[in-house]
Short mmCIF file of C-alpha atoms and ligand atoms in Angstrom, two decimals:
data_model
loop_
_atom_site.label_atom_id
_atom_site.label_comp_id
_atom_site.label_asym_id
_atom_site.label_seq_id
_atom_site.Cartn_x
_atom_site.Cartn_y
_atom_site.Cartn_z
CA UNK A 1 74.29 95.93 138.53
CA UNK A 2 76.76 93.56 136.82
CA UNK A 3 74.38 92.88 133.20
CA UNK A 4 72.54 95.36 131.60
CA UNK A 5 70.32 93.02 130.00
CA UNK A 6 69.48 89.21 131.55
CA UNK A 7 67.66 86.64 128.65
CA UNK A 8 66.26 84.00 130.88
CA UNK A 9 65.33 80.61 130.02
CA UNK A 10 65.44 80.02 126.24
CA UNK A 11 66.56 77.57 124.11
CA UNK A 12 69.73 78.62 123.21
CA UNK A 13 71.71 77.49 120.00
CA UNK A 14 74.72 78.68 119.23
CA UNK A 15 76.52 76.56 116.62
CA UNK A 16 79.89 78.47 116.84
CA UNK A 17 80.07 76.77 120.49
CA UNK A 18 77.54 73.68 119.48
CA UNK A 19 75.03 75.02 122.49
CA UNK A 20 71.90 73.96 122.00
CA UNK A 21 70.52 73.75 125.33
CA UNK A 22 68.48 75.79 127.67
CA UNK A 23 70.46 78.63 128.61
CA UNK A 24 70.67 82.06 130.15
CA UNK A 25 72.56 85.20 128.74
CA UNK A 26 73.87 87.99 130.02
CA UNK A 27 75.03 91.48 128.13
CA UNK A 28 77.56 94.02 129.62
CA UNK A 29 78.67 96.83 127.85
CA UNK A 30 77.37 96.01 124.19
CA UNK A 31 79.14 92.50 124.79
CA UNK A 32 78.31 88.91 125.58
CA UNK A 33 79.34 89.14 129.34
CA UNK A 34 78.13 85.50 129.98
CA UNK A 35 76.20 82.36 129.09
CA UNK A 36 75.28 80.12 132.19
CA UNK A 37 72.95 77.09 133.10
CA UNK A 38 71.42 79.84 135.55
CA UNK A 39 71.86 83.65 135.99
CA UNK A 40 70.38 85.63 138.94
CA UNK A 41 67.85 88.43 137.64
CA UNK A 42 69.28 90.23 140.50
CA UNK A 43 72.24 91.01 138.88
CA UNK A 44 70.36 92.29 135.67
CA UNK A 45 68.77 96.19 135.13
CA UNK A 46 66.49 94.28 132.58
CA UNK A 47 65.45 90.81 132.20
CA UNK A 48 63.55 88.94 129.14
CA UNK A 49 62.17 86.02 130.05
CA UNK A 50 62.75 84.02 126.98
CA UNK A 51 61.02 80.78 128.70
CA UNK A 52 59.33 78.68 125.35
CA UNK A 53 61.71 80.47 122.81
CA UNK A 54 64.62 80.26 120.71
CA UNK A 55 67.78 82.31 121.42
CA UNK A 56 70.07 82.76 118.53
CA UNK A 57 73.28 85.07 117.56
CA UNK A 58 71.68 88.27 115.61
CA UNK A 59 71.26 86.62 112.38
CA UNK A 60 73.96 87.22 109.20
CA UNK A 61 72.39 87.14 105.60
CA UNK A 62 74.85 87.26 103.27
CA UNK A 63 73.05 88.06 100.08
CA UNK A 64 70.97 90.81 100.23
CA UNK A 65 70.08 94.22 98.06
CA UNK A 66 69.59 97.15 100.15
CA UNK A 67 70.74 99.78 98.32
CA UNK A 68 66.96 101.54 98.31
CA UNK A 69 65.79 104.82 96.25
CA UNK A 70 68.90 103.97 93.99
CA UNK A 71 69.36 100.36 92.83
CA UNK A 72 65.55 99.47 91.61
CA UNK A 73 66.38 96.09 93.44
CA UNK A 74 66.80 97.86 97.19
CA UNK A 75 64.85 96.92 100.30
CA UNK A 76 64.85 98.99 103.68
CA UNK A 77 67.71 96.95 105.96
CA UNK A 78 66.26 98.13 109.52
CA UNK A 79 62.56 97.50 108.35
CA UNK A 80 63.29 94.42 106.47
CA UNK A 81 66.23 92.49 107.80
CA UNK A 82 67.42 94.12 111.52
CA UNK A 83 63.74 94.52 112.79
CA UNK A 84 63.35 90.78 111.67
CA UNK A 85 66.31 89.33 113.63
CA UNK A 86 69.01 89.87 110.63
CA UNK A 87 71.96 92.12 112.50
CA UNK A 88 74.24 92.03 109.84
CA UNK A 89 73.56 91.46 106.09
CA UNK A 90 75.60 92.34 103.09
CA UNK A 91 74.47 93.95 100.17
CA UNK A 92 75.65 91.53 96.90
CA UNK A 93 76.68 94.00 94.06
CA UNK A 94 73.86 96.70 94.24
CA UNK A 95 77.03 99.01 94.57
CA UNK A 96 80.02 99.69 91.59
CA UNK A 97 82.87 101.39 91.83
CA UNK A 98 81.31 104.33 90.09
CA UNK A 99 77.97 104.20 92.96
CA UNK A 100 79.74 102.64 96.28
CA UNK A 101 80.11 105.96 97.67
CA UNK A 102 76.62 106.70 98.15
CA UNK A 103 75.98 103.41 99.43
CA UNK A 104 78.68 103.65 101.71
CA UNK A 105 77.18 107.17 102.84
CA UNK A 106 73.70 106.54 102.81
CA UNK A 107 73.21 103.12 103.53
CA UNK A 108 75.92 101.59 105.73
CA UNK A 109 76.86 104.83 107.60
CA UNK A 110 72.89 106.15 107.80
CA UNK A 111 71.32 102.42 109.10
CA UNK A 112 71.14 100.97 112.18
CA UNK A 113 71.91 97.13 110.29
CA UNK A 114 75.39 96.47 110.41
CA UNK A 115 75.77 96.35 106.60
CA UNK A 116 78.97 95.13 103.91
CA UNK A 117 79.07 94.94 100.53
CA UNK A 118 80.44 92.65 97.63
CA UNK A 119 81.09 95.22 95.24
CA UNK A 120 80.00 94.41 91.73
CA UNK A 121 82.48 94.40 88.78
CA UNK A 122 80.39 96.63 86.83
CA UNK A 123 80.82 99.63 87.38
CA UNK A 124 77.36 100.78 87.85
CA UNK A 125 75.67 97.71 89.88
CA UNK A 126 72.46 97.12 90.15
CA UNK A 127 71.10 100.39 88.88
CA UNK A 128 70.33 99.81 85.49
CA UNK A 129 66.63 98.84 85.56
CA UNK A 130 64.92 98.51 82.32
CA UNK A 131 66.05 95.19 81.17
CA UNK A 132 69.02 96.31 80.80
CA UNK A 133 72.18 93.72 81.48
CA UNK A 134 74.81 95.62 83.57
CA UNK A 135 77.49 93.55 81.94
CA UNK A 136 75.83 93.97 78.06
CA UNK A 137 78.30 97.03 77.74
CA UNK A 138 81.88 96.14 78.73
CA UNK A 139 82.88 99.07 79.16
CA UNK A 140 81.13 98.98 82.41
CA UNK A 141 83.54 96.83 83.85
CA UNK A 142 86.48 98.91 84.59
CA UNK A 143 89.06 96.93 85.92
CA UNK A 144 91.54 99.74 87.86
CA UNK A 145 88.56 101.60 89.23
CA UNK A 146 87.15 98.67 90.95
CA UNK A 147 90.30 97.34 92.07
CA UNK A 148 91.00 101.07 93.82
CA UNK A 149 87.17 100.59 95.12
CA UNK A 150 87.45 98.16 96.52
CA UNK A 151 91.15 98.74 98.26
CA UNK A 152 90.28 102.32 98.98
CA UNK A 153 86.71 100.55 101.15
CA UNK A 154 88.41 97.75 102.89
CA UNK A 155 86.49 96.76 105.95
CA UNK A 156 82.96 97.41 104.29
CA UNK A 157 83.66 95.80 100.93
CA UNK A 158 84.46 91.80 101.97
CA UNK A 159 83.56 90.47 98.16
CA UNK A 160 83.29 90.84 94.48
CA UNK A 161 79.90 90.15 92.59
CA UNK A 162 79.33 89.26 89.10
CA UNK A 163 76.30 88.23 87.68
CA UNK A 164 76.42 85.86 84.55
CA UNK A 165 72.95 85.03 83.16
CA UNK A 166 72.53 85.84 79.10
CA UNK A 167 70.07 88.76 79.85
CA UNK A 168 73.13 90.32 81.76
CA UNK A 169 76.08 89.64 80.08
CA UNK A 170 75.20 88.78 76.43
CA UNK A 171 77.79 87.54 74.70
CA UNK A 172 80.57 88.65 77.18
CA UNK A 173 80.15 85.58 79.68
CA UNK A 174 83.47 84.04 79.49
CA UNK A 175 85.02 87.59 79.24
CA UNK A 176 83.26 88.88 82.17
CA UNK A 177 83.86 85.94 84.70
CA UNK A 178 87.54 85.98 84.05
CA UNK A 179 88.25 89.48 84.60
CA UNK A 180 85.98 88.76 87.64
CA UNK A 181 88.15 86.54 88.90
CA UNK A 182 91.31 88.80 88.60
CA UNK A 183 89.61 91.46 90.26
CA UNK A 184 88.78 89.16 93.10
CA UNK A 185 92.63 87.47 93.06
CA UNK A 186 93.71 91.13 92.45
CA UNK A 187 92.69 92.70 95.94
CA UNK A 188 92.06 88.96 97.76
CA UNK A 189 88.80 89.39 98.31
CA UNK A 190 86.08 86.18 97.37
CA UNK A 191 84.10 86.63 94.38
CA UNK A 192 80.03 85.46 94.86
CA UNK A 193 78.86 84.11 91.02
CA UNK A 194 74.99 84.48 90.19
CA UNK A 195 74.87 81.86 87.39
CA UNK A 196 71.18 82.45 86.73
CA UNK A 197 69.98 80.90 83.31
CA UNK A 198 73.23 81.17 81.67
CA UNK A 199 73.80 82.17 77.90
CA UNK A 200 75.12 79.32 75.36
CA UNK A 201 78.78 80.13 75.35
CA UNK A 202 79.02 79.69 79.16
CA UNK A 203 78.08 76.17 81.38
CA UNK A 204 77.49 75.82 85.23
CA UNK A 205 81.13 73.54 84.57
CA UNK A 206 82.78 76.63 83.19
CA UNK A 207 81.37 78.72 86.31
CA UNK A 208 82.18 76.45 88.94
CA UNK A 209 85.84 75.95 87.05
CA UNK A 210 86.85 79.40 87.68
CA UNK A 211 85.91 79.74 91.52
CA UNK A 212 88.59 79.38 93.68
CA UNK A 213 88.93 78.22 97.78
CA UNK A 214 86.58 80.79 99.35
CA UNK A 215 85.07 82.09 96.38
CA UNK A 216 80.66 81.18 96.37
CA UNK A 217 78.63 80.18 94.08
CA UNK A 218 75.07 81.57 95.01
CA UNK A 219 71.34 80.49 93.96
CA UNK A 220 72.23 76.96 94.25
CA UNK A 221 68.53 75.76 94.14
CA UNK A 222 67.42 77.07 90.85
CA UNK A 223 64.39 75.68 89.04
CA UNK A 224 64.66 75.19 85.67
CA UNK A 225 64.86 78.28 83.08
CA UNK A 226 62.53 76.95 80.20
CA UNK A 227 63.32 77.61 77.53
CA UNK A 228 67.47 78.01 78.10
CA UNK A 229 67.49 75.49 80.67
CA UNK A 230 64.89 72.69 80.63
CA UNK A 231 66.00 71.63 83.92
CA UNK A 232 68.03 72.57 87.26
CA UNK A 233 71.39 73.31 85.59
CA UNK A 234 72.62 71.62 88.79
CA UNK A 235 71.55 68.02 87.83
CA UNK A 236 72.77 66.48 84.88
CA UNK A 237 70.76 64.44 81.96
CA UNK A 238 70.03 61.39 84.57
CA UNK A 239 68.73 63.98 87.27
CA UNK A 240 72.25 63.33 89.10
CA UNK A 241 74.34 66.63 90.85
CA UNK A 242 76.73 67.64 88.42
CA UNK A 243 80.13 65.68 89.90
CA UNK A 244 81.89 69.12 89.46
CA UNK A 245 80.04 70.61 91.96
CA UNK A 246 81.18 68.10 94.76
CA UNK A 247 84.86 68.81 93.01
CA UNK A 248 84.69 72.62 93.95
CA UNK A 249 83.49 71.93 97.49
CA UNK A 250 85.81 69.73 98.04
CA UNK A 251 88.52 72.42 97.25
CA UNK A 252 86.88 74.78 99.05
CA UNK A 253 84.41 76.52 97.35
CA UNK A 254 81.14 77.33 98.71
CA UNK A 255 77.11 77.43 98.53
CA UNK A 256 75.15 79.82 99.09
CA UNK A 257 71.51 79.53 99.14
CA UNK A 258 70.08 83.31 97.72
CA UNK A 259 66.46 82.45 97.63
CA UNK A 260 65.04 85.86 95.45
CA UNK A 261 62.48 86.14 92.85
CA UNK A 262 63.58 83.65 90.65
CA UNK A 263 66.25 81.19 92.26
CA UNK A 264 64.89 78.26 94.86
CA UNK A 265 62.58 75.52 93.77
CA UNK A 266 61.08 72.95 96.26
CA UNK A 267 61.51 70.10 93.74
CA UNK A 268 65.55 71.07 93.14
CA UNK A 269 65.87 71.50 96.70
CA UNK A 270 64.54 68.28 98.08
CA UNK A 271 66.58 66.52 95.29
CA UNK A 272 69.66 68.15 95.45
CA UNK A 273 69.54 67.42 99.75
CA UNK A 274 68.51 63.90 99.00
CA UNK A 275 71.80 63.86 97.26
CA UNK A 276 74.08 65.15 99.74
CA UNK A 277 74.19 68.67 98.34
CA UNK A 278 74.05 70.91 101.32
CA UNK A 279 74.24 74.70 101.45
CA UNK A 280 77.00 76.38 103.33
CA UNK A 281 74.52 79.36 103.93
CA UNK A 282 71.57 80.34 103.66
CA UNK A 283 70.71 84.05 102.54
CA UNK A 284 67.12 85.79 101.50
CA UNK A 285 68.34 88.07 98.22
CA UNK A 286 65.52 90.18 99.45
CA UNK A 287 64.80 92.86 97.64
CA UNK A 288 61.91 95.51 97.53
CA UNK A 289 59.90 93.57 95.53
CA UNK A 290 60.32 90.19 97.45
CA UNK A 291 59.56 91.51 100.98
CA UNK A 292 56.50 91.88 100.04
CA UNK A 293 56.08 88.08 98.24
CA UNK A 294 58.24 85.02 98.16
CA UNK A 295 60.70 85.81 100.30
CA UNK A 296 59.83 88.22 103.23
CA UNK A 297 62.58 87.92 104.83
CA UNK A 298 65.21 85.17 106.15
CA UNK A 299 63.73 83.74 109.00
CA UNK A 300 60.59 83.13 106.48
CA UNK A 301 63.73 81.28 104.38
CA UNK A 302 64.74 79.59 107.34
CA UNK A 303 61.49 78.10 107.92
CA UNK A 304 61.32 76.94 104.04
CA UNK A 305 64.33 74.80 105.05
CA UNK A 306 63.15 73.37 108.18
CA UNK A 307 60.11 72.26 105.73
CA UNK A 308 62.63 70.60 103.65
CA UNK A 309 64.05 68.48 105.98
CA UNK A 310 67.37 70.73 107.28
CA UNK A 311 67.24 70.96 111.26
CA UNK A 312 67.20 73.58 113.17
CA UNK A 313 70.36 73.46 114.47
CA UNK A 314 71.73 73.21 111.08
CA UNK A 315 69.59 76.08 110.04
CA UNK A 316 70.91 78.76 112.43
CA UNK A 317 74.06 77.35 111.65
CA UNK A 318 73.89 78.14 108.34
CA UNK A 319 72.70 81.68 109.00
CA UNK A 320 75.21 82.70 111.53
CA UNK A 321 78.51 81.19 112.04
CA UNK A 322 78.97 79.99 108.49
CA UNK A 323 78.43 83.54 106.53
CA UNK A 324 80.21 85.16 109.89
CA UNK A 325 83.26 83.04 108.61
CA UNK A 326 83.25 84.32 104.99
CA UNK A 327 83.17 87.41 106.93
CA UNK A 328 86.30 86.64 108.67
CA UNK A 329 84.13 87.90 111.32
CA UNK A 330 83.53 84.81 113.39
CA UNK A 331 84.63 86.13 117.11
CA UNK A 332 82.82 89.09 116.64
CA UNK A 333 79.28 88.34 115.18
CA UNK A 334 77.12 85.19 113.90
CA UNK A 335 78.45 83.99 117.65
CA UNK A 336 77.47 84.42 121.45
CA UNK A 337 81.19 83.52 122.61
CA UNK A 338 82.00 85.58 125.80
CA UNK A 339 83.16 89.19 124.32
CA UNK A 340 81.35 88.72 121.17
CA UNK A 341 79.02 91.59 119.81
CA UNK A 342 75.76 91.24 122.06
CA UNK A 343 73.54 90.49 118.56
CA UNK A 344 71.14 88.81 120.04
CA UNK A 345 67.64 87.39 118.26
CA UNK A 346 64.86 85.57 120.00
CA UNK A 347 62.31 83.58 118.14
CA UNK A 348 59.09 82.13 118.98
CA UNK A 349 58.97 78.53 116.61
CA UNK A 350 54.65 78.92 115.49
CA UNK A 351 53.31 75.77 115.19
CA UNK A 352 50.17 76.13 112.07
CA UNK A 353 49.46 75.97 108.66
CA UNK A 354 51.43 78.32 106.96
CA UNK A 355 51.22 78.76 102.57
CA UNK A 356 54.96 79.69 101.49
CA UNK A 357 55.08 79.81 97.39
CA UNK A 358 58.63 79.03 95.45
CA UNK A 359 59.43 80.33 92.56
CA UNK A 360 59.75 78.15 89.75
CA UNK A 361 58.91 79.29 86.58
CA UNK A 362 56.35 78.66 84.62
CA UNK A 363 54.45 77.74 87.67
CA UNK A 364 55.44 78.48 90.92
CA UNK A 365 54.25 75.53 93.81
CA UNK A 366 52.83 76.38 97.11
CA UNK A 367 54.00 74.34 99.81
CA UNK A 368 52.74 74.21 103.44
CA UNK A 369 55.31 74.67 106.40
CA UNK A 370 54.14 73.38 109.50
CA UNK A 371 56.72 75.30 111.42
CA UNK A 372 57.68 79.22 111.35
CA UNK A 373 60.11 81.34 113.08
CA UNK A 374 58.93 84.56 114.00
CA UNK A 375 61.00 86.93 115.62
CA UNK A 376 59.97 88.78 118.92
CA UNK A 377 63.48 90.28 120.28
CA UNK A 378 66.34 92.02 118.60
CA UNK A 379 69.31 93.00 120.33
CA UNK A 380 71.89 94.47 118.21
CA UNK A 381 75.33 95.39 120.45
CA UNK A 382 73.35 95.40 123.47
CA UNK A 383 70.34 97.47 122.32
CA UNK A 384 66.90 96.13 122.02
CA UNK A 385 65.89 97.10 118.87
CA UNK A 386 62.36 95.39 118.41
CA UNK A 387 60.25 93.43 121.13
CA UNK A 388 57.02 92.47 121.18
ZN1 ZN B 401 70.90 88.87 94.41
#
């Protein structure tokens, strides 16, 4: 037998080689041993018939927090993002330099996910818990031991995290984001910002002046933070996208979508597309709270955005080739290129009536998505990993 595994009939869409036709795939050795019009199930031990579905690259969520039974914020990967189509994910800051060693040990070494981390600047991540801000204390951010971190990990930790709202840094904004931003210029690796509701002595301007080519800004469809931020810090008095914002894109930085608890809103969405402002990914920020409410997990976020008027094309897109990139990892995964890992989700598109909630506060709105993708294969380097 020439394939070990034959997916027959789908629709196919693969932005990384602009397919988005019906197409069959073949898988060889953990690889991508072939994409063709028409593939003989004679030359396959196994064949899917994916006849009525949607064949994507494994997905890659870039903002995620997986680091369970230690960060408070930590979801199950396998259970919530690899059993749901999500191959690859990376973890954004649950890890410091002081914790990445048991994340590295017990998460990305003991899952099946294919997992990477932006390491946070402080020192202790996303363990803090009790309201806590992991910046309040500066002398969590220890600038030689998360340089050495993050040298010492290269190949699991792509990025640098910082989060900047006033409940986590205090006073120390400014401080905090700068020595961010060395870190990150320090070992080359891109720094992802959480602005959040940010605290008086620091703007979305002064947050989107510091990142660099390559560096991301993530959460970019926040509601508005009453009573810090009356509205979407991303529009300005007249309702119009900050102009800086369009500056930084157009010297390279870029957007990343982090749904979560407490960062998209419907209304900024819609307004923000309406004006041009697309994401250049779009990732869950699941965490073990938010599987189980507004988030789910991504293809549930992908759906949100098909209700919002992003295609599907554009959606996948978004979700594998673009974060794959950031990855550097672009002829490897987030791709179904000949030789590419054989990551391989297949969705069925439900047509219904299905109630997803934001998360604006006050009041979040319900909305009702007409279309949802819902997983039924996983392959992840050739294995089938969940198929209904
Ligand atoms: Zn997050």
């Amino acid at each position: 037998m020439k394939y070990d595994l034959l997916i027959t009939g789908g629709l196919l869409i693969d932005p990384s080689q602009g397919i988005n036709d019906q197409r069959d795939i073949a898988v060889s050795g953990g690889k991508v041993a072939a994409i063709e019009k028409n593939i003989s199930a004679e030359e396959a031990k196994e064949v899917f018939d994916a006849l009525g579905k949607i064949v994507t690259p494994g997905l890659v969520d870039i903002h995620t927090h997986i680091y369970r039974l230690v960060s408070y914020l930590g979801a199950d990967p396998d259970l919530n993002c690899l059993a749901k189509g999500v191959t690859t994910v990376v973890d954004a800051g649950s890890s410091g330099a002081l914790n990445f060693p048991g994340f590295r040990k017990y998460i990305v070494e003991a899952c099946q996910t294919r997992i990477f981390e932006f390491l946070h600047v402080s020192d202790v991540g996303l363990t803090m818990g009790g309201g806590i801000g992991e910046l309040e204390d500066l002398r969590h951010l220890d600038f030689e031991r998360t340089v050495k971190v993050a040298r010492e990990n290269r190949g699991v930790i792509v990025g640098i995290k910082i989060r900047v709202p006033q409940d986590i840094v205090g006073q120390h904004g400014p401080q905090c984001l700068r020595l961010a931003k060395e870190i990150s210029r320090t070992t080359g690796l891109p720094l992802m910002v959480h602005p959040g509701a940010l605290p008086p002595n620091l703007s979305l301007i002064d947050v989107l002046g510091v990142l660099e080519k390559g560096d991301i800004m993530t959460h970019i469809y926040p509601p508005p933070y009453p009573p810090l931020l009356p509205r979407s810090s991303i529009f300005n008095e007249n309702g119009r996208l900050l102009p800086e914002i369009q500056k930084a894109r157009d010297r390279g930085v870029l957007f990343d979508v982090g749904h979560g608890m407490n960062n998209f809103c419907w209304d900024t969405a819609e307004e923000a597309l309406k004006q041009g402002f697309m994401p250049t990914t779009i990732s869950s920020d699941l965490t073990a709270a938010s599987v189980n409410s507004v988030v789910q997990d991504l293809p549930t976020i992908l759906s949100k955005f098909l209700h919002v008027g992003i295609s599907l094309y554009d959606v996948i897109k978004y979700s594998t080739i673009a974060p794959s990139q950031i990855l550097g990892k672009e002829n490897e995964i987030g791709t179904l290129k000949v030789g590419a890992e054989a990551d391989i989700t297949v969705f069925k598109l439900e047509e219904g009536e299905f109630p997803l909630w934001d998360n604006i506060r006050p009041v979040k709105e319900q909305r009702v998505v007409k279309q949802l993708l819902k997983p039924v294969k996983v392959v992840k380097g050739g294995s089938v990993i969940q198929s209904s």
